[in-house]
């Protein structure tokens, strides 16, 4: 009896993440299949569902009184909105860009709850160099009206990922490592999306963009739970 109680306590301690993760993975795979097949109805159904499952997992995690989780939940809600905009027929790219810009700001705020902004400088220099390289590839291909919004977006994305890395560098916990991996995966996902859309389309873009995107969201979501 005591053994069962211990197992139940361990399972509830992570908010049941072991049960959420297979559901998130299944929804993500189905969304990728829907994009590649293409099966629009499957993609439309499962793409926002995958992100909402991450949100539900984070919502259920018992983390006590903290300002970190609310900001992550806001970021996930805004990301779900961005998912919808980017999959709708027609050109909703700017609306999706705005939704994800706000999501990255929410994540950036969350990461500053664990360490002050610019707590370690080198991640910001590294991500600034990476952002400059991506913009150099994209610049000549970007429509004039999108150049300023894209520069702002890339700057906020890089700052978010750099802050996550800076927090990990100072604290070296499982949670901060997951957040840093999530930030890096987001950069890979968004850079791949932008290159495919504006500069050099490639056949496996949907797989790369969506797989790294949900890895990013899942890792950031799991970073809420400190051990």
Short mmCIF file of N, CA and C in Angstrom, two decimals, residues 70-181:
data_model
loop_
_atom_site.label_atom_id
_atom_site.label_comp_id
_atom_site.label_asym_id
_atom_site.label_seq_id
_atom_site.Cartn_x
_atom_site.Cartn_y
_atom_site.Cartn_z
N UNK A 70 2.47 31.62 -14.71
CA UNK A 70 1.48 32.45 -15.43
C UNK A 70 2.01 33.03 -16.73
N UNK A 71 3.26 33.47 -16.74
CA UNK A 71 3.84 34.03 -17.96
C UNK A 71 3.99 32.96 -19.03
N UNK A 72 4.35 31.74 -18.63
CA UNK A 72 4.46 30.64 -19.59
C UNK A 72 3.09 30.30 -20.16
N UNK A 73 2.07 30.29 -19.32
CA UNK A 73 0.71 30.01 -19.80
C UNK A 73 0.24 31.07 -20.79
N UNK A 74 0.56 32.32 -20.53
CA UNK A 74 0.22 33.39 -21.48
C UNK A 74 0.94 33.15 -22.81
N UNK A 75 2.22 32.79 -22.74
CA UNK A 75 2.97 32.51 -23.96
C UNK A 75 2.38 31.36 -24.76
N UNK A 76 1.92 30.33 -24.07
CA UNK A 76 1.32 29.18 -24.76
C UNK A 76 -0.03 29.55 -25.38
N UNK A 77 -0.81 30.36 -24.67
CA UNK A 77 -2.10 30.79 -25.22
C UNK A 77 -1.90 31.65 -26.47
N UNK A 78 -0.93 32.55 -26.43
CA UNK A 78 -0.63 33.38 -27.60
C UNK A 78 -0.06 32.54 -28.73
N UNK A 79 0.71 31.53 -28.40
CA UNK A 79 1.24 30.63 -29.43
C UNK A 79 0.12 29.87 -30.13
N UNK A 80 -0.89 29.45 -29.35
CA UNK A 80 -2.03 28.77 -29.96
C UNK A 80 -2.74 29.69 -30.95
N UNK A 81 -2.88 30.95 -30.58
CA UNK A 81 -3.47 31.92 -31.49
C UNK A 81 -2.61 32.06 -32.75
N UNK A 82 -1.30 32.11 -32.57
CA UNK A 82 -0.40 32.17 -33.72
C UNK A 82 -0.50 30.93 -34.59
N UNK A 83 -0.66 29.76 -33.96
CA UNK A 83 -0.86 28.52 -34.73
C UNK A 83 -2.05 28.65 -35.67
N UNK A 84 -3.13 29.18 -35.14
CA UNK A 84 -4.37 29.31 -35.93
C UNK A 84 -4.16 30.28 -37.09
N UNK A 85 -3.54 31.43 -36.81
CA UNK A 85 -3.32 32.41 -37.87
C UNK A 85 -2.46 31.84 -39.00
N UNK A 86 -1.41 31.10 -38.63
CA UNK A 86 -0.47 30.63 -39.65
C UNK A 86 -1.01 29.46 -40.47
N UNK A 87 -2.06 28.80 -40.00
CA UNK A 87 -2.59 27.69 -40.78
C UNK A 87 -3.85 28.07 -41.56
N UNK A 88 -4.40 29.27 -41.33
CA UNK A 88 -5.61 29.68 -42.03
C UNK A 88 -5.34 29.91 -43.52
N UNK A 89 -6.30 29.61 -44.37
CA UNK A 89 -6.16 29.97 -45.79
C UNK A 89 -6.03 31.49 -45.93
N UNK A 90 -5.28 31.92 -46.90
CA UNK A 90 -5.07 33.35 -47.06
C UNK A 90 -3.79 33.79 -46.38
N UNK A 91 -3.49 35.06 -46.44
CA UNK A 91 -2.24 35.59 -45.90
C UNK A 91 -2.48 36.21 -44.52
N UNK A 92 -2.33 35.39 -43.49
CA UNK A 92 -2.44 35.84 -42.11
C UNK A 92 -1.08 35.88 -41.43
N UNK A 93 -0.01 35.94 -42.23
CA UNK A 93 1.34 35.82 -41.69
C UNK A 93 1.64 36.91 -40.66
N UNK A 94 1.26 38.15 -40.96
CA UNK A 94 1.56 39.26 -40.04
C UNK A 94 0.86 39.07 -38.71
N UNK A 95 -0.36 38.57 -38.73
CA UNK A 95 -1.09 38.32 -37.49
C UNK A 95 -0.42 37.19 -36.69
N UNK A 96 0.02 36.16 -37.40
CA UNK A 96 0.75 35.09 -36.73
C UNK A 96 2.05 35.59 -36.15
N UNK A 97 2.75 36.44 -36.91
CA UNK A 97 4.01 37.03 -36.45
C UNK A 97 3.77 37.84 -35.17
N UNK A 98 2.70 38.63 -35.15
CA UNK A 98 2.39 39.43 -33.97
C UNK A 98 2.06 38.57 -32.77
N UNK A 99 1.31 37.50 -32.98
CA UNK A 99 0.95 36.60 -31.88
C UNK A 99 2.19 35.96 -31.27
N UNK A 100 3.09 35.48 -32.12
CA UNK A 100 4.29 34.84 -31.60
C UNK A 100 5.27 35.85 -31.02
N UNK A 101 5.28 37.07 -31.54
CA UNK A 101 6.10 38.11 -30.92
C UNK A 101 5.68 38.32 -29.47
N UNK A 102 4.37 38.41 -29.24
CA UNK A 102 3.86 38.59 -27.87
C UNK A 102 4.15 37.35 -27.02
N UNK A 103 4.07 36.17 -27.63
CA UNK A 103 4.38 34.94 -26.90
C UNK A 103 5.84 34.94 -26.44
N UNK A 104 6.75 35.36 -27.31
CA UNK A 104 8.17 35.41 -26.93
C UNK A 104 8.41 36.45 -25.84
N UNK A 105 7.69 37.54 -25.88
CA UNK A 105 7.81 38.52 -24.79
C UNK A 105 7.35 37.92 -23.47
N UNK A 106 6.28 37.13 -23.51
CA UNK A 106 5.80 36.47 -22.29
C UNK A 106 6.85 35.50 -21.76
N UNK A 107 7.46 34.72 -22.65
CA UNK A 107 8.51 33.79 -22.23
C UNK A 107 9.72 34.55 -21.69
N UNK A 108 10.07 35.64 -22.33
CA UNK A 108 11.20 36.46 -21.86
C UNK A 108 10.94 36.97 -20.45
N UNK A 109 9.72 37.43 -20.20
CA UNK A 109 9.36 37.89 -18.86
C UNK A 109 9.47 36.74 -17.87
N UNK A 110 8.99 35.56 -18.27
CA UNK A 110 9.08 34.39 -17.38
C UNK A 110 10.54 34.11 -17.01
N UNK A 111 11.43 34.13 -18.00
CA UNK A 111 12.83 33.79 -17.73
C UNK A 111 13.50 34.83 -16.84
N UNK A 112 13.06 36.08 -16.89
CA UNK A 112 13.63 37.08 -16.00
C UNK A 112 13.15 36.91 -14.57
N UNK A 113 12.17 36.03 -14.33
CA UNK A 113 11.75 35.73 -12.95
C UNK A 113 12.77 34.86 -12.25
N UNK A 114 13.61 34.17 -13.02
CA UNK A 114 14.61 33.27 -12.43
C UNK A 114 16.00 33.88 -12.37
N UNK A 115 16.25 34.88 -13.17
CA UNK A 115 17.51 35.62 -13.12
C UNK A 115 17.28 36.95 -13.83
N UNK A 116 17.98 37.98 -13.37
CA UNK A 116 17.78 39.30 -13.98
C UNK A 116 18.20 39.27 -15.44
N UNK A 117 17.65 40.19 -16.22
CA UNK A 117 17.99 40.29 -17.63
C UNK A 117 19.48 40.56 -17.80
N UNK A 118 20.07 39.97 -18.81
CA UNK A 118 21.50 40.12 -19.11
C UNK A 118 22.38 39.67 -17.95
N UNK A 119 21.90 38.67 -17.19
CA UNK A 119 22.69 38.18 -16.06
C UNK A 119 24.03 37.62 -16.51
N UNK A 120 24.06 37.05 -17.71
CA UNK A 120 25.30 36.57 -18.33
C UNK A 120 25.31 37.08 -19.76
N UNK A 121 26.42 37.67 -20.19
CA UNK A 121 26.43 38.39 -21.46
C UNK A 121 26.62 37.49 -22.67
N UNK A 122 27.43 36.41 -22.56
CA UNK A 122 27.81 35.67 -23.76
C UNK A 122 26.62 35.08 -24.53
N UNK A 123 25.53 34.60 -23.88
CA UNK A 123 24.43 34.09 -24.70
C UNK A 123 23.80 35.16 -25.58
N UNK A 124 23.77 36.39 -25.10
CA UNK A 124 23.20 37.47 -25.90
C UNK A 124 24.09 37.79 -27.09
N UNK A 125 25.39 37.73 -26.91
CA UNK A 125 26.31 37.95 -28.03
C UNK A 125 26.19 36.82 -29.06
N UNK A 126 26.08 35.59 -28.57
CA UNK A 126 25.98 34.44 -29.47
C UNK A 126 24.69 34.48 -30.27
N UNK A 127 23.58 34.76 -29.60
CA UNK A 127 22.30 34.80 -30.30
C UNK A 127 22.19 36.03 -31.19
N UNK A 128 22.84 37.12 -30.82
CA UNK A 128 22.86 38.30 -31.69
C UNK A 128 23.57 37.98 -33.01
N UNK A 129 24.68 37.25 -32.90
CA UNK A 129 25.42 36.85 -34.12
C UNK A 129 24.57 35.92 -34.98
N UNK A 130 23.87 34.98 -34.33
CA UNK A 130 23.01 34.06 -35.08
C UNK A 130 21.86 34.81 -35.74
N UNK A 131 21.26 35.75 -35.01
CA UNK A 131 20.16 36.54 -35.57
C UNK A 131 20.64 37.36 -36.77
N UNK A 132 21.83 37.93 -36.66
CA UNK A 132 22.38 38.73 -37.77
C UNK A 132 22.61 37.85 -39.00
N UNK A 133 23.06 36.61 -38.77
CA UNK A 133 23.30 35.69 -39.90
C UNK A 133 21.99 35.33 -40.59
N UNK A 134 20.95 35.06 -39.80
CA UNK A 134 19.65 34.73 -40.39
C UNK A 134 19.09 35.91 -41.17
N UNK A 135 19.19 37.10 -40.60
CA UNK A 135 18.69 38.30 -41.29
C UNK A 135 19.48 38.56 -42.57
N UNK A 136 20.76 38.27 -42.56
CA UNK A 136 21.57 38.47 -43.77
C UNK A 136 21.08 37.57 -44.90
N UNK A 137 20.67 36.34 -44.55
CA UNK A 137 20.14 35.41 -45.56
C UNK A 137 18.78 35.89 -46.06
N UNK A 138 17.96 36.41 -45.15
CA UNK A 138 16.59 36.76 -45.50
C UNK A 138 16.45 38.12 -46.17
N UNK A 139 17.35 39.05 -45.88
CA UNK A 139 17.11 40.47 -46.13
C UNK A 139 16.68 40.78 -47.56
N UNK A 140 17.41 40.30 -48.52
CA UNK A 140 17.11 40.64 -49.91
C UNK A 140 15.82 40.00 -50.40
N UNK A 141 15.31 39.03 -49.66
CA UNK A 141 14.09 38.33 -50.06
C UNK A 141 12.83 38.85 -49.35
N UNK A 142 13.03 39.68 -48.33
CA UNK A 142 11.89 40.16 -47.56
C UNK A 142 11.18 41.31 -48.28
N UNK A 143 9.86 41.29 -48.34
CA UNK A 143 9.13 42.46 -48.84
C UNK A 143 9.44 43.67 -47.98
N UNK A 144 9.49 44.84 -48.59
CA UNK A 144 9.86 46.05 -47.86
C UNK A 144 9.03 46.30 -46.62
N UNK A 145 7.71 46.04 -46.71
CA UNK A 145 6.83 46.32 -45.57
C UNK A 145 7.02 45.34 -44.42
N UNK A 146 7.73 44.23 -44.66
CA UNK A 146 7.94 43.25 -43.59
C UNK A 146 9.30 43.37 -42.92
N UNK A 147 10.17 44.19 -43.47
CA UNK A 147 11.53 44.22 -42.94
C UNK A 147 11.60 44.67 -41.49
N UNK A 148 10.94 45.75 -41.16
CA UNK A 148 10.97 46.23 -39.77
C UNK A 148 10.30 45.24 -38.82
N UNK A 149 9.07 44.75 -39.14
CA UNK A 149 8.46 43.76 -38.24
C UNK A 149 9.33 42.51 -38.04
N UNK A 150 9.97 42.05 -39.10
CA UNK A 150 10.79 40.85 -38.98
C UNK A 150 12.02 41.12 -38.12
N UNK A 151 12.64 42.28 -38.28
CA UNK A 151 13.80 42.63 -37.45
C UNK A 151 13.40 42.68 -35.97
N UNK A 152 12.26 43.30 -35.67
CA UNK A 152 11.78 43.36 -34.29
C UNK A 152 11.53 41.95 -33.75
N UNK A 153 10.87 41.14 -34.58
CA UNK A 153 10.57 39.77 -34.16
C UNK A 153 11.85 38.99 -33.87
N UNK A 154 12.80 39.05 -34.77
CA UNK A 154 14.05 38.30 -34.61
C UNK A 154 14.79 38.77 -33.37
N UNK A 155 14.78 40.07 -33.10
CA UNK A 155 15.45 40.60 -31.92
C UNK A 155 14.83 40.07 -30.63
N UNK A 156 13.50 40.06 -30.57
CA UNK A 156 12.81 39.56 -29.37
C UNK A 156 13.02 38.06 -29.22
N UNK A 157 12.93 37.32 -30.31
CA UNK A 157 13.16 35.87 -30.27
C UNK A 157 14.57 35.57 -29.76
N UNK A 158 15.56 36.27 -30.30
CA UNK A 158 16.94 36.04 -29.87
C UNK A 158 17.14 36.40 -28.40
N UNK A 159 16.51 37.50 -27.96
CA UNK A 159 16.62 37.90 -26.55
C UNK A 159 15.99 36.87 -25.64
N UNK A 160 14.84 36.32 -26.05
CA UNK A 160 14.18 35.28 -25.25
C UNK A 160 15.08 34.06 -25.10
N UNK A 161 15.62 33.57 -26.22
CA UNK A 161 16.47 32.39 -26.18
C UNK A 161 17.76 32.66 -25.39
N UNK A 162 18.32 33.86 -25.56
CA UNK A 162 19.54 34.21 -24.84
C UNK A 162 19.31 34.30 -23.34
N UNK A 163 18.18 34.88 -22.93
CA UNK A 163 17.88 34.96 -21.51
C UNK A 163 17.71 33.56 -20.91
N UNK A 164 17.05 32.65 -21.65
CA UNK A 164 16.92 31.28 -21.17
C UNK A 164 18.28 30.63 -20.99
N UNK A 165 19.19 30.84 -21.94
CA UNK A 165 20.53 30.28 -21.84
C UNK A 165 21.31 30.91 -20.68
N UNK A 166 21.12 32.22 -20.49
CA UNK A 166 21.81 32.91 -19.40
C UNK A 166 21.36 32.39 -18.04
N UNK A 167 20.07 32.13 -17.90
CA UNK A 167 19.55 31.60 -16.64
C UNK A 167 20.15 30.21 -16.39
N UNK A 168 20.19 29.38 -17.43
CA UNK A 168 20.79 28.06 -17.27
C UNK A 168 22.26 28.16 -16.89
N UNK A 169 22.99 29.06 -17.51
CA UNK A 169 24.42 29.20 -17.23
C UNK A 169 24.67 29.55 -15.77
N UNK A 170 23.76 30.29 -15.16
CA UNK A 170 23.92 30.71 -13.77
C UNK A 170 23.38 29.68 -12.78
N UNK A 171 22.37 28.92 -13.16
CA UNK A 171 21.71 28.06 -12.18
C UNK A 171 21.93 26.57 -12.41
N UNK A 172 22.07 26.12 -13.65
CA UNK A 172 22.39 24.74 -14.00
C UNK A 172 21.42 23.74 -13.35
N UNK A 173 20.14 23.95 -13.46
CA UNK A 173 19.14 23.00 -12.99
C UNK A 173 18.47 22.34 -14.19
N UNK A 174 17.71 21.28 -13.91
CA UNK A 174 16.97 20.61 -14.98
C UNK A 174 15.99 21.57 -15.64
N UNK A 175 15.30 22.35 -14.82
CA UNK A 175 14.28 23.26 -15.36
C UNK A 175 14.90 24.32 -16.25
N UNK A 176 16.02 24.91 -15.82
CA UNK A 176 16.64 25.96 -16.63
C UNK A 176 17.27 25.37 -17.91
N UNK A 177 17.75 24.12 -17.84
CA UNK A 177 18.28 23.47 -19.04
C UNK A 177 17.17 23.24 -20.06
N UNK A 178 15.99 22.82 -19.58
CA UNK A 178 14.86 22.62 -20.49
C UNK A 178 14.44 23.93 -21.15
N UNK A 179 14.42 25.00 -20.37
CA UNK A 179 14.06 26.30 -20.94
C UNK A 179 15.07 26.75 -21.99
N UNK A 180 16.36 26.52 -21.71
CA UNK A 180 17.40 26.90 -22.68
C UNK A 180 17.28 26.08 -23.96
N UNK A 181 17.01 24.78 -23.83
CA UNK A 181 16.80 23.95 -25.02
C UNK A 181 15.56 24.41 -25.78
#
